[in-house]
Short mmCIF file of C-alpha atoms in Angstrom, two decimals:
data_model
loop_
_atom_site.label_atom_id
_atom_site.label_comp_id
_atom_site.label_asym_id
_atom_site.label_seq_id
_atom_site.Cartn_x
_atom_site.Cartn_y
_atom_site.Cartn_z
CA MET J 1 3.35 -5.04 15.98
CA ALA J 2 2.42 -8.30 14.30
CA SER J 3 -1.02 -9.62 15.16
CA PRO J 4 -0.71 -12.08 18.09
CA LYS J 5 -2.28 -15.51 18.02
CA PRO J 6 -5.96 -15.12 18.98
CA LEU J 7 -5.46 -16.84 22.34
CA LEU J 8 -7.69 -14.22 23.90
CA LEU J 9 -11.42 -14.69 23.33
CA LEU J 10 -13.60 -11.85 22.10
CA ALA J 11 -15.24 -9.74 24.78
CA THR J 12 -18.65 -11.17 25.69
CA SER J 13 -22.00 -9.41 25.91
CA PHE J 14 -25.30 -10.79 27.05
CA LEU J 15 -28.65 -10.82 25.24
CA SER J 16 -31.42 -9.30 27.32
CA CYS J 17 -34.94 -8.46 26.12
CA GLY J 18 -33.74 -8.75 22.55
CA LEU J 19 -31.00 -6.14 23.08
CA LEU J 20 -27.23 -6.60 23.42
CA VAL J 21 -26.37 -5.36 26.91
CA ALA J 22 -22.93 -5.35 28.53
CA ALA J 23 -22.75 -6.76 32.07
CA ASP J 24 -20.81 -5.28 34.97
CA TYR J 25 -18.52 -7.54 36.97
CA ALA J 26 -16.87 -7.63 40.38
CA PRO J 27 -14.11 -5.04 40.88
CA MET J 28 -10.65 -6.00 39.66
CA THR J 29 -7.31 -4.23 39.94
CA LEU J 30 -4.62 -4.18 37.29
CA THR J 31 -1.11 -3.71 38.66
CA VAL J 32 2.00 -3.12 36.57
CA VAL J 33 5.26 -3.76 38.43
CA ASN J 34 8.75 -2.70 37.40
CA ASN J 35 11.06 -5.20 39.06
CA CYS J 36 13.93 -4.13 36.79
CA PRO J 37 16.99 -2.24 38.05
CA TYR J 38 16.28 0.44 35.43
CA PRO J 39 13.22 2.54 34.56
CA VAL J 40 10.58 1.33 32.11
CA TRP J 41 7.68 3.07 30.43
CA PRO J 42 4.80 0.57 30.22
CA GLY J 43 2.58 0.80 27.15
CA ILE J 44 -1.02 -0.38 27.04
CA GLN J 45 -2.92 -0.98 23.81
CA ALA J 46 -6.58 -1.96 23.93
CA ASN J 47 -8.05 -4.11 21.21
CA SER J 48 -10.33 -2.33 18.77
CA GLY J 49 -13.42 -0.81 20.40
CA HIS J 50 -12.12 -1.11 23.96
CA ASP J 51 -11.17 1.61 26.45
CA VAL J 52 -7.68 3.12 26.46
CA LEU J 53 -6.40 2.57 30.00
CA GLU J 54 -4.20 5.09 31.81
CA GLY J 55 -3.76 7.08 28.61
CA GLY J 56 -1.99 4.10 27.08
CA GLY J 57 1.35 4.61 28.85
CA PHE J 58 3.24 5.97 31.83
CA PHE J 59 6.61 6.02 33.62
CA LEU J 60 7.69 3.48 36.23
CA PRO J 61 10.95 3.96 38.16
CA PRO J 62 12.98 0.90 39.14
CA LEU J 63 11.39 -1.33 41.79
CA SER J 64 8.04 0.44 41.71
CA HIS J 65 4.47 -0.30 40.66
CA LYS J 66 1.26 1.33 39.53
CA SER J 67 -2.22 -0.03 40.28
CA PHE J 68 -5.46 1.10 38.66
CA PRO J 69 -9.02 -0.19 38.39
CA ALA J 70 -9.70 -2.64 35.58
CA PRO J 71 -12.79 -2.00 33.47
CA ALA J 72 -15.93 -3.52 35.00
CA HIS J 73 -16.95 -4.79 31.57
CA PRO J 74 -15.25 -7.02 28.97
CA TRP J 75 -11.84 -5.66 27.93
CA SER J 76 -8.88 -7.05 26.06
CA GLY J 77 -5.50 -5.74 25.05
CA ARG J 78 -1.76 -5.94 25.59
CA ILE J 79 0.83 -4.46 27.94
CA TRP J 80 4.54 -4.14 27.25
CA ALA J 81 7.65 -2.35 28.53
CA ARG J 82 9.40 0.46 26.69
CA THR J 83 13.08 0.81 27.50
CA GLY J 84 15.90 3.25 26.85
CA CYS J 85 13.53 6.19 26.62
CA ALA J 86 14.20 9.91 26.56
CA GLY J 87 11.98 12.92 25.97
CA ALA J 88 10.12 15.81 27.50
CA GLY J 89 6.45 16.47 28.11
CA ALA J 90 4.23 14.35 25.90
CA GLN J 91 7.13 13.29 23.68
CA LEU J 92 9.07 10.13 24.40
CA HIS J 93 11.41 8.20 22.13
CA CYS J 94 12.39 4.70 23.20
CA ALA J 95 15.05 2.24 22.10
CA THR J 96 12.54 -0.63 22.37
CA GLY J 97 8.74 -0.73 22.36
CA ASP J 98 8.33 2.85 21.10
CA CYS J 99 4.76 3.95 20.27
CA GLY J 100 5.13 6.78 17.81
CA GLY J 101 7.37 8.92 20.01
CA ARG J 102 4.67 9.47 22.64
CA LEU J 103 4.59 9.08 26.43
CA GLN J 104 0.93 8.08 26.37
CA CYS J 105 0.43 5.67 23.51
CA GLY J 106 -3.27 6.57 23.25
CA GLY J 107 -4.23 3.37 21.44
CA LEU J 108 -1.03 2.89 19.44
CA GLY J 109 0.94 -0.34 19.61
CA GLY J 110 4.63 -0.60 20.34
CA ALA J 111 7.42 -1.19 17.87
CA ALA J 112 8.83 -4.70 17.69
CA PRO J 113 10.74 -6.35 19.22
CA ALA J 114 8.84 -6.29 22.51
CA THR J 115 7.60 -8.91 24.95
CA LEU J 116 3.81 -8.73 25.33
CA ALA J 117 1.44 -9.52 28.16
CA GLN J 118 -1.92 -10.29 26.56
CA VAL J 119 -5.04 -10.07 28.71
CA ASN J 120 -8.76 -10.52 28.20
CA LEU J 121 -11.00 -9.61 31.12
CA HIS J 122 -14.59 -10.58 31.94
CA HIS J 123 -15.44 -12.94 29.10
CA GLY J 124 -17.86 -15.83 29.42
CA ASN J 125 -18.67 -16.56 33.06
CA ASP J 126 -16.37 -13.75 34.27
CA GLN J 127 -13.29 -15.56 33.00
CA THR J 128 -9.93 -13.83 32.71
CA SER J 129 -7.53 -15.06 30.02
CA TYR J 130 -3.90 -14.02 29.90
CA GLY J 131 -0.62 -15.02 28.36
CA VAL J 132 2.89 -14.00 27.38
CA SER J 133 3.84 -13.53 23.73
CA VAL J 134 7.23 -13.26 22.07
CA VAL J 135 5.66 -13.44 18.61
CA ASP J 136 6.94 -9.87 18.16
CA GLY J 137 10.29 -10.68 19.76
CA PHE J 138 11.68 -10.00 23.24
CA ASN J 139 12.91 -6.95 25.08
CA VAL J 140 12.18 -7.53 28.79
CA GLY J 141 11.28 -10.65 30.77
CA LEU J 142 7.82 -10.57 32.31
CA SER J 143 5.23 -12.58 34.17
CA VAL J 144 1.45 -12.36 34.46
CA THR J 145 0.18 -13.24 37.92
CA PRO J 146 -3.50 -13.48 38.95
CA HIS J 147 -4.50 -13.16 42.60
CA GLU J 148 -7.55 -14.62 44.35
CA GLY J 149 -9.15 -16.11 41.24
CA ARG J 150 -11.30 -19.23 41.10
CA GLY J 151 -10.26 -22.32 39.18
CA ASN J 152 -6.92 -22.89 37.48
CA CYS J 153 -4.96 -19.61 37.70
CA PRO J 154 -1.26 -20.28 37.05
CA VAL J 155 1.48 -17.69 36.76
CA LEU J 156 2.57 -17.44 33.12
CA ALA J 157 5.98 -16.02 32.32
CA CYS J 158 9.01 -15.55 30.13
CA ARG J 159 11.57 -14.89 32.86
CA LYS J 160 14.92 -15.35 31.14
CA ASN J 161 16.89 -12.42 29.77
CA LEU J 162 16.99 -13.49 26.14
CA THR J 163 19.25 -10.59 25.17
CA GLU J 164 22.06 -12.72 26.64
CA THR J 165 21.37 -15.78 24.45
CA CYS J 166 19.76 -14.23 21.35
CA PRO J 167 21.18 -15.56 18.05
CA GLY J 168 23.33 -12.98 16.29
CA GLU J 169 21.00 -12.61 13.31
CA LEU J 170 18.11 -11.69 15.63
CA GLN J 171 19.92 -9.17 17.81
CA LEU J 172 18.81 -5.55 17.96
CA ARG J 173 21.89 -3.57 18.93
CA SER J 174 22.42 -0.05 20.19
CA PRO J 175 24.80 2.31 18.35
CA ALA J 176 27.38 1.37 21.00
CA GLY J 177 26.96 -2.31 20.18
CA SER J 178 25.07 -3.64 23.22
CA VAL J 179 22.16 -6.02 22.62
CA LEU J 180 18.91 -4.20 23.38
CA ALA J 181 16.38 -6.82 22.31
CA CYS J 182 15.87 -10.03 20.36
CA LYS J 183 13.89 -9.88 17.13
CA SER J 184 11.48 -12.53 15.92
CA GLY J 185 12.32 -14.33 12.72
CA CYS J 186 9.53 -12.37 11.06
CA GLU J 187 10.93 -9.01 12.17
CA ALA J 188 14.46 -9.97 11.16
CA PHE J 189 13.77 -11.43 7.69
CA ARG J 190 10.23 -10.26 6.71
CA THR J 191 9.34 -13.41 4.77
CA ASP J 192 5.75 -14.61 4.38
CA GLU J 193 6.67 -17.99 5.83
CA LEU J 194 8.25 -16.60 9.00
CA CYS J 195 5.51 -13.95 9.36
CA CYS J 196 2.68 -16.46 8.79
CA ARG J 197 0.98 -14.29 6.18
CA ASN J 198 -0.57 -14.79 2.73
CA MET J 199 -0.42 -18.51 1.86
CA TYR J 200 1.12 -19.26 5.29
CA ASN J 201 -1.69 -17.61 7.27
CA SER J 202 -3.41 -20.74 8.60
CA PRO J 203 -2.76 -23.31 11.34
CA HIS J 204 -1.86 -25.82 8.62
CA THR J 205 0.75 -23.71 6.83
CA CYS J 206 2.07 -21.51 9.66
CA ARG J 207 4.70 -23.65 11.35
CA ALA J 208 7.41 -23.28 13.96
CA SER J 209 10.81 -22.18 12.64
CA LYS J 210 14.29 -22.51 14.09
CA TYR J 211 13.85 -18.97 15.36
CA SER J 212 10.53 -19.58 17.13
CA GLU J 213 12.00 -22.80 18.53
CA PHE J 214 14.79 -20.77 20.14
CA PHE J 215 12.16 -18.68 21.94
CA LYS J 216 10.17 -21.79 22.89
CA ARG J 217 13.23 -23.47 24.43
CA GLU J 218 13.97 -20.38 26.50
CA CYS J 219 10.35 -19.49 27.35
CA PRO J 220 8.16 -22.62 26.96
CA GLN J 221 5.05 -20.91 28.38
CA ALA J 222 5.12 -18.09 25.81
CA PHE J 223 3.49 -17.88 22.39
CA THR J 224 6.35 -17.86 19.89
CA TYR J 225 4.67 -17.63 16.47
CA ALA J 226 1.24 -16.67 15.17
CA HIS J 227 -0.43 -20.09 15.39
CA ASP J 228 1.49 -21.43 18.36
CA SER J 229 -0.39 -23.36 21.04
CA PRO J 230 0.01 -22.69 24.77
CA SER J 231 1.95 -25.24 26.78
CA LEU J 232 -0.01 -24.39 29.95
CA THR J 233 -3.76 -23.81 29.80
CA HIS J 234 -5.88 -22.08 32.39
CA GLU J 235 -9.45 -21.28 33.38
CA CYS J 236 -9.28 -18.43 35.85
CA ALA J 237 -12.53 -16.83 37.01
CA ALA J 238 -12.93 -13.45 38.70
CA PRO J 239 -9.43 -12.72 40.03
CA ARG J 240 -9.35 -9.69 42.31
CA GLU J 241 -6.04 -8.54 40.85
CA LEU J 242 -3.94 -9.21 37.77
CA LYS J 243 -0.25 -8.27 37.93
CA VAL J 244 2.08 -7.76 35.00
CA ILE J 245 5.63 -7.84 36.39
CA PHE J 246 8.66 -6.84 34.31
CA CYS J 247 12.06 -8.46 35.04
CA HIS J 248 10.40 -11.24 37.07
#
């Protein structure tokens, strides 16, 4: 996957007696919900140096959920849905979001295009940051919903099914011709300008394109290119639960 905009702050440690010591925080639950009428295989990729949660991936039948304890220390990473999957045992090959043909991604990211939920837990004064990114394209609508947090804790989402409105040049199609996902401009054309790399890798030279503007019109709360700015900011402290809901 392309590197997302660094909306999520680095995990925070505290200096105590001249040593860097990680602090423990109040318990938090992470819940992944499949609100889709079809099965999904969520993938979880931690940022470098952070714990791999739930083996990095699992199966969720339609209209089901899975809850698990969040780390009690700073953690950041991304969650996405894999769709159209088939396999046996530890092997799993997916039409979208595939992570190396594995059921448990084990630290691997998913193949673009895929909608991402980005989360950063327990930074600063026990703040939780979260967002939705279509920088790597779109495969499934999703929302990120905090519960019982302090401060400004909005629901952030990309709810529309963009496979229905995706421009033809961005469409990822199945062998039968159905639209499976919507690529980013970067994924579709691989240019430095659309991928915000090399001379375009700065806030001054990385600009919105007609392709990112399509995503922004459809999902104004989502990050749509590498140096995009959020349309809705938040400062959410110590939520008891954070839900990532697919098809919501």
